[in-house]
mmCIF file of C-alpha atoms and ligand atoms in Angstrom:
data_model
loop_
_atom_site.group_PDB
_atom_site.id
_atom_site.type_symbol
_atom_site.label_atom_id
_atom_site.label_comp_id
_atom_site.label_asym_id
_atom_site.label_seq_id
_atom_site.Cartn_x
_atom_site.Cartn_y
_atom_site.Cartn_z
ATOM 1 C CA UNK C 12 87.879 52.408 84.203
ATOM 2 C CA UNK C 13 89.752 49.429 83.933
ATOM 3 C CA UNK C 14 92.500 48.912 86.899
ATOM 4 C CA UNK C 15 96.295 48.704 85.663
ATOM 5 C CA UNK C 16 98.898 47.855 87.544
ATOM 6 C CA UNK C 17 100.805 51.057 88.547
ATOM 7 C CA UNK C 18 104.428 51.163 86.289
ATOM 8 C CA UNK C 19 106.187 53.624 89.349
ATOM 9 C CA UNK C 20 104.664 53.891 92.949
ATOM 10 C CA UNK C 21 103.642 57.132 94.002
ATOM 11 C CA UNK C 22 105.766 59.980 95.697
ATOM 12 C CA UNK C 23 105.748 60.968 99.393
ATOM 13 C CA UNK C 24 105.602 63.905 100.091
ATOM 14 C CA UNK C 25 105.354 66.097 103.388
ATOM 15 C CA UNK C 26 104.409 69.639 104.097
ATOM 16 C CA UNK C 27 105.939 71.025 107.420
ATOM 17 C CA UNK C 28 106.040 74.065 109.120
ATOM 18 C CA UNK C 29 104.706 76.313 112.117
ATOM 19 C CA UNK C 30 101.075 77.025 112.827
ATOM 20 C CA UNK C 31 100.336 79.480 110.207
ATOM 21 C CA UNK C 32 102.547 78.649 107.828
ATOM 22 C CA UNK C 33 100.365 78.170 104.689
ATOM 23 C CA UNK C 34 100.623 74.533 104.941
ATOM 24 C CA UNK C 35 97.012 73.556 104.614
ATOM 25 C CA UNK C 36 96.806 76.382 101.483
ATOM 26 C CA UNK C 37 99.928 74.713 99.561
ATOM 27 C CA UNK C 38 99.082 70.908 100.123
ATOM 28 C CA UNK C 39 95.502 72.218 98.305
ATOM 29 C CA UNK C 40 97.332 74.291 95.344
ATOM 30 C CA UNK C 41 100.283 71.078 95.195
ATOM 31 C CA UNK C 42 97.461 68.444 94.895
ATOM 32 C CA UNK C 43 95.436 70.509 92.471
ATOM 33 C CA UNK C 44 98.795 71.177 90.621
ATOM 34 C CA UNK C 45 100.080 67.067 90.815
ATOM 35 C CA UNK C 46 96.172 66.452 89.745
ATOM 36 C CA UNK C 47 96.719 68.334 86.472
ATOM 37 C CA UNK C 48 99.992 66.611 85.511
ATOM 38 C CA UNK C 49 98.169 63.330 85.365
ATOM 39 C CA UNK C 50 99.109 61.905 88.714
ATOM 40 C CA UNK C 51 97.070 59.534 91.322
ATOM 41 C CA UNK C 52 97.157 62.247 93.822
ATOM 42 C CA UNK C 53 95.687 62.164 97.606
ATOM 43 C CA UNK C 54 95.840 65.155 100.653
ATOM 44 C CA UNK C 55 95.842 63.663 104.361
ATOM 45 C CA UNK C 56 96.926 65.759 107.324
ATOM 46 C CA UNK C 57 98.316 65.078 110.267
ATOM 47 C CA UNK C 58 97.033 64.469 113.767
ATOM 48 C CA UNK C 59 94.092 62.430 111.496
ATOM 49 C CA UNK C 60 91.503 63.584 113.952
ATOM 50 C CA UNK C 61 88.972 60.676 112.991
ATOM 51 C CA UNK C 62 90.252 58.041 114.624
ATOM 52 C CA UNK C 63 89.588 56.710 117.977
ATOM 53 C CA UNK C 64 93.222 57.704 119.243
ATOM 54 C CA UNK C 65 92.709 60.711 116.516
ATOM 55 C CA UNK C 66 90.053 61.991 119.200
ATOM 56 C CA UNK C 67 91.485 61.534 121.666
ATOM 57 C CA UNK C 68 94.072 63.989 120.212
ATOM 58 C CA UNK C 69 91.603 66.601 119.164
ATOM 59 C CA UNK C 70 90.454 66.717 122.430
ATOM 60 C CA UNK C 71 93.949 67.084 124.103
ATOM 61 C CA UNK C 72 94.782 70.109 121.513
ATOM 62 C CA UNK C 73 90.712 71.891 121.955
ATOM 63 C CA UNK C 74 92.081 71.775 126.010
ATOM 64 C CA UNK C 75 88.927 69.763 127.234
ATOM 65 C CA UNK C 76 91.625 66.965 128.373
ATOM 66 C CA UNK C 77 94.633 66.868 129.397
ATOM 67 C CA UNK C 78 97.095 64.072 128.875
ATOM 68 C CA UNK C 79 100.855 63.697 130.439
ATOM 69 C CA UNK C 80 103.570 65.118 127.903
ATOM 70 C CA UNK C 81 105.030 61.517 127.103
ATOM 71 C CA UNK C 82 101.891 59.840 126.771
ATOM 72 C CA UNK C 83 100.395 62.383 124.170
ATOM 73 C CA UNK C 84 103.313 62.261 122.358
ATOM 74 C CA UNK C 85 102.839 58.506 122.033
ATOM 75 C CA UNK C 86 99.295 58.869 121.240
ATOM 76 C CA UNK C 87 100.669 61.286 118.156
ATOM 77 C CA UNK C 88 102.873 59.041 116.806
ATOM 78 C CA UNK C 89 100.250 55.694 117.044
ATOM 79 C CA UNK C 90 98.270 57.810 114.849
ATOM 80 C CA UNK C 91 100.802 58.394 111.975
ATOM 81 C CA UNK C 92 101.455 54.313 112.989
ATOM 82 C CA UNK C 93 97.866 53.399 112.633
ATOM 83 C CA UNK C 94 97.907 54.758 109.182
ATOM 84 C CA UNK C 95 101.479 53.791 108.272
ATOM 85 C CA UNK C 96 100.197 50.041 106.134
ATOM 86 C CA UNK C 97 97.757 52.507 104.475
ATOM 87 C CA UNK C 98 100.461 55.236 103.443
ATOM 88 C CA UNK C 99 102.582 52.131 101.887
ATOM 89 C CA UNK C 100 99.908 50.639 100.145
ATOM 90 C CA UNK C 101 98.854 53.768 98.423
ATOM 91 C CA UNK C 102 102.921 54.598 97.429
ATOM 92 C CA UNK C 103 102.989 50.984 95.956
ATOM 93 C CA UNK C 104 99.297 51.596 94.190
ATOM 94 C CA UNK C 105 101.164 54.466 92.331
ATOM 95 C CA UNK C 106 98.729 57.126 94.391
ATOM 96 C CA UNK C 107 101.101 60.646 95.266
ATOM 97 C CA UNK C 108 100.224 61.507 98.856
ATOM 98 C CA UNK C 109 100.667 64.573 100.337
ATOM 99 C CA UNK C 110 101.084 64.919 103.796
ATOM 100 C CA UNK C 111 100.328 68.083 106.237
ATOM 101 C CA UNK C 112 102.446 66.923 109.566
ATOM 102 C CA UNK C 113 104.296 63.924 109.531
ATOM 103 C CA UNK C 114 107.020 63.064 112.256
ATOM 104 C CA UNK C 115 108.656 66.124 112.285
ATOM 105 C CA UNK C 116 105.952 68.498 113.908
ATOM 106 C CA UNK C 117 105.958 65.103 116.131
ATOM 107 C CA UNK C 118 109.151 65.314 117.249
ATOM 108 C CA UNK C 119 109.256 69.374 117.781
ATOM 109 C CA UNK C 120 106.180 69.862 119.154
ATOM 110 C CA UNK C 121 106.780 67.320 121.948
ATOM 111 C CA UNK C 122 110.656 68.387 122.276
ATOM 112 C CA UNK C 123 109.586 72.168 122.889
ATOM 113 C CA UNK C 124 107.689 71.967 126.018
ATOM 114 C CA UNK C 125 109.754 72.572 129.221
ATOM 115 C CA UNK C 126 109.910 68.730 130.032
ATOM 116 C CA UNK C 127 113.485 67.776 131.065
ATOM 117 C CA UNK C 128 112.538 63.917 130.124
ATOM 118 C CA UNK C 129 111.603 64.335 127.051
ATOM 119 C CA UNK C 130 114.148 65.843 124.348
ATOM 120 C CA UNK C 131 114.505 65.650 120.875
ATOM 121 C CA UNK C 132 115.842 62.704 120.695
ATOM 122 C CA UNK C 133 113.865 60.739 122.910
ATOM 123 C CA UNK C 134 110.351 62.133 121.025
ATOM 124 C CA UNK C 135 112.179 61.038 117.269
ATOM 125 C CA UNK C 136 112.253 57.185 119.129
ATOM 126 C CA UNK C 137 109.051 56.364 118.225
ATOM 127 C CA UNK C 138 108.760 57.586 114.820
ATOM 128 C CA UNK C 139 111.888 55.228 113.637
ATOM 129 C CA UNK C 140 110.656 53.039 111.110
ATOM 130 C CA UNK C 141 107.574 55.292 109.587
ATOM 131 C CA UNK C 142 107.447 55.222 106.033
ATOM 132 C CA UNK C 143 110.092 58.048 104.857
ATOM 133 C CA UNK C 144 108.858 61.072 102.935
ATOM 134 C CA UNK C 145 110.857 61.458 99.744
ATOM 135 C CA UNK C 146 110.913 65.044 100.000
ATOM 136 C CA UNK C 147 109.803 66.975 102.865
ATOM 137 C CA UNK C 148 109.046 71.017 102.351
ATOM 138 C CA UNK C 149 109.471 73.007 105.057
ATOM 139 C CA UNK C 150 107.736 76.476 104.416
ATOM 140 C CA UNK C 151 109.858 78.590 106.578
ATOM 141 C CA UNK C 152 108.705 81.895 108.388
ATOM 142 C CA UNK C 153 110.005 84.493 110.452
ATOM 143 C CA UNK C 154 108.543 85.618 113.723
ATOM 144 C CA UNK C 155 107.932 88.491 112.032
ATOM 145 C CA UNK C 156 106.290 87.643 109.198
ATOM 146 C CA UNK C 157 104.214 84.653 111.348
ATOM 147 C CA UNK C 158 102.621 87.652 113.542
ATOM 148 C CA UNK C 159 101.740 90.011 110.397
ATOM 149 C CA UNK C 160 99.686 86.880 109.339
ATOM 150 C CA UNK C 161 97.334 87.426 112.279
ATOM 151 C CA UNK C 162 96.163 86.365 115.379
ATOM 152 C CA UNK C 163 96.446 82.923 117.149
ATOM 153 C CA UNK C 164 93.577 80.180 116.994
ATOM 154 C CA UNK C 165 92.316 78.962 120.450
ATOM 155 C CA UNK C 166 94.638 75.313 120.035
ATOM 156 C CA UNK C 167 96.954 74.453 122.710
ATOM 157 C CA UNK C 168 100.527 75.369 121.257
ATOM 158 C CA UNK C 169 99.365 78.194 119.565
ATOM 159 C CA UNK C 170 101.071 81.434 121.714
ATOM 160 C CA UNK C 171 104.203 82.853 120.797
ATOM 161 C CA UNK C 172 107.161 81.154 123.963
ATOM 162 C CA UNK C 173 105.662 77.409 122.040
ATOM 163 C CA UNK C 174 105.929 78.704 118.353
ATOM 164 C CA UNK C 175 109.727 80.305 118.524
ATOM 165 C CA UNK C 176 110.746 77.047 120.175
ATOM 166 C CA UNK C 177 109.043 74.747 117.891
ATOM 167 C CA UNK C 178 111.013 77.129 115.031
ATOM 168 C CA UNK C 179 114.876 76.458 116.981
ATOM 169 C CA UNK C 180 113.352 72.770 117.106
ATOM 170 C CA UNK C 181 112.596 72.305 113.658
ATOM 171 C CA UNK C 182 116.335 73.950 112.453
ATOM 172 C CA UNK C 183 117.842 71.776 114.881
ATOM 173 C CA UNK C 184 116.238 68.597 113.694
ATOM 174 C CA UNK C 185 116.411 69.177 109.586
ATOM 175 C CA UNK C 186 120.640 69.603 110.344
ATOM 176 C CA UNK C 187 120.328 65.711 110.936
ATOM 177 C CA UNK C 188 117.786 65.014 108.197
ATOM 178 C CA UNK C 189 117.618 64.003 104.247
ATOM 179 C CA UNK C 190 115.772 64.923 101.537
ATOM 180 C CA UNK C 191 114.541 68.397 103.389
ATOM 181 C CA UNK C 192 113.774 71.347 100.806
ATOM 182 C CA UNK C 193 113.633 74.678 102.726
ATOM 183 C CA UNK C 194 111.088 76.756 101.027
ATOM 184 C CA UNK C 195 110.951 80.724 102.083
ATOM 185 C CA UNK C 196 107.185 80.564 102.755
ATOM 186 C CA UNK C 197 106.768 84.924 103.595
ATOM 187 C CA UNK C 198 106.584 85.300 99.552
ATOM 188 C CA UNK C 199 103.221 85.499 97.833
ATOM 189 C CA UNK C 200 100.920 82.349 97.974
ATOM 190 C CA UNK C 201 101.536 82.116 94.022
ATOM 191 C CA UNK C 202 105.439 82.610 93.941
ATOM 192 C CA UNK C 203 105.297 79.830 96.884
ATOM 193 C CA UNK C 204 103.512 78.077 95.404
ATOM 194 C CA UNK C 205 105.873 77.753 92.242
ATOM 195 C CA UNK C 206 108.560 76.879 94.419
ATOM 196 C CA UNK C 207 107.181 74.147 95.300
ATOM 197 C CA UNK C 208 105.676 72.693 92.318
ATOM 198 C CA UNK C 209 109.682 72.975 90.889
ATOM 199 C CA UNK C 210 111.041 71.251 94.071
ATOM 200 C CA UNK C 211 108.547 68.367 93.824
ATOM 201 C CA UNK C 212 108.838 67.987 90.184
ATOM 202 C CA UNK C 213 112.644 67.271 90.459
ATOM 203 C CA UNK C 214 111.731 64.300 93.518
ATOM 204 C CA UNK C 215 109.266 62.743 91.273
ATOM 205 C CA UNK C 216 111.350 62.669 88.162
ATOM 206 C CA UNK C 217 113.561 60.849 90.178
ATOM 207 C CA UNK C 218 110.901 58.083 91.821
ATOM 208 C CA UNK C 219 112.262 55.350 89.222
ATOM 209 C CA UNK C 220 115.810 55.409 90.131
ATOM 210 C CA UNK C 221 115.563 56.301 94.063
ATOM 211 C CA UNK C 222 114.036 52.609 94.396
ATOM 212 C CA UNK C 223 111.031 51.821 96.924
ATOM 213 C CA UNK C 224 109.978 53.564 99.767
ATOM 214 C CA UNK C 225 112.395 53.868 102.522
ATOM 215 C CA UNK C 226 110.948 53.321 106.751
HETATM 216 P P1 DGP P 306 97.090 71.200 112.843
HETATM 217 O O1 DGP P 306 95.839 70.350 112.783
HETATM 218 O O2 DGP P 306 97.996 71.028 111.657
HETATM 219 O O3 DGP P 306 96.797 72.632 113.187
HETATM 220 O O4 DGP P 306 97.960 70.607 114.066
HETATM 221 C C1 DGP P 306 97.497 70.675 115.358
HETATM 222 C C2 DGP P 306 98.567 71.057 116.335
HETATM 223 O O5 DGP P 306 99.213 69.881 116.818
HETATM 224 C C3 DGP P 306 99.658 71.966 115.812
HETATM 225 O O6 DGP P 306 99.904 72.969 116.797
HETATM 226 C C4 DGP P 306 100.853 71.074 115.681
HETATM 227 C C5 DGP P 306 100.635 70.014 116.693
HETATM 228 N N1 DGP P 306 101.156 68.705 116.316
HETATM 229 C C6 DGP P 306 101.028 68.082 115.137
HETATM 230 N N2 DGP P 306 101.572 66.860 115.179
HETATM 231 C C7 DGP P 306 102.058 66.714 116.425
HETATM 232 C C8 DGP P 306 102.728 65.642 117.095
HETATM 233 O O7 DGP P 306 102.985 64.581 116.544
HETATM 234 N N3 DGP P 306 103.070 65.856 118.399
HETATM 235 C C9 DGP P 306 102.777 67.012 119.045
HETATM 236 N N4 DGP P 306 103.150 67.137 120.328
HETATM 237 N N5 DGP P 306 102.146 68.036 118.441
HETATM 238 C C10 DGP P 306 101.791 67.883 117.152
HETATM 239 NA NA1 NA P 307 96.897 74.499 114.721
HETATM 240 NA NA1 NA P 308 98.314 74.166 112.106
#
């Protein structure tokens, strides 16, 4: 296929929420759906475990190291860094990306541990000048509703005190945010699903008159 030089760039978009969430179900059914509709589409999730600091990561969240508060925190956001030239060049090739984590899960998870040094606002420092989502779903569940949906994997942050703090953390933060669409994620996978789909239709319509991408 011959390569054409992209008419619009690409959309970004970022999936939030708590452990459990659906997040990793609805970037799949969103990229499948974007796919469809004839757009450049690409999934990535964050921590990106693949990368030298990326492992480092993985093995801070499996437990088999442990890493002071601040300087894990750091680590997370040098990852979404590390990949921050890539994100833009994709936007600017026209290529969609969806996003599972982005600075928001960065700035909660970090804020939500009993560390008097490091609030919210000091953990949302370092993720200043990150390329900025153009819409960013947050698929919203109750406590309720997150333990009906099962047990808790073996990752650090997964017990409940971490989970209904990272929930106050994430309200608190998206009061000072743009461009966040709320999405009730304890409906069915499908009717989610749709939600979706109609909130990110409306942001890409809109890609050739919001201008480029934002950091
Ligand atoms: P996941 O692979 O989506 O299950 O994410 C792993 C865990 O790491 C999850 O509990 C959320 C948390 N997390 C994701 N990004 C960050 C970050 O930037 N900082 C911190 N402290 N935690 C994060
Ligand atoms: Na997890
Ligand atoms: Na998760």
């Amino acid at each position: 296929a011959s390569q054409q030089t992209p008419t619009r760039r690409g959309a970004l978009v970022v999936v939030e929420g708590l452990d459990r969430a659906g997040k990793s179900s609805q970037c799949e059914l969103l990229r499948d759906y974007l796919s469809e509709q004839g757009h450049n589409v690409k999934y990535i999730r964050f921590p990106d475990r693949t990368t030298p600091i990326g492992k480092l990561i993985d093995s801070y969240l499996r437990g088999s190291a442990n890493q002071d508060d601040h300087s894990i925190h750091l680590l997370f956001s040098a990852n979404r860094w590390e990949l921050a030239k890539s994100i833009e060049q994709d936007i600017a090739a026209g290529i969609t990306l969806i996003v599972d984590r982005y600075s928001y899960s960065g700035a909660v998870y970090s804020a939500a541990k009993a560390n008097p040094t490091l609030s919210l606002d000091w953990a949302w420092q370092p993720e200043i000048g990150l390329p900025q989502p153009d819409i960013c779903l947050f698929l919203s569940i109750s406590a309720e509703e997150a333990a009906k949906r099962g047990g808790f994997g073996a990752e650090r942050y997964e017990n409940e005190t971490m989970q209904t703090r990272v929930r106050g953390l994430f309200r608190t933060l998206f009061e000072r945010q743009k461009n966040v669409c709320v999405v009730d994620a304890g409906k069915t996978l499908e009717e989610v699903s749709r939600d979706i789909q109609a909130a990110v239709a409306v942001c890409v319509a809109q890609l050739d008159t919001v201008g480029p991408l934002r950091t």
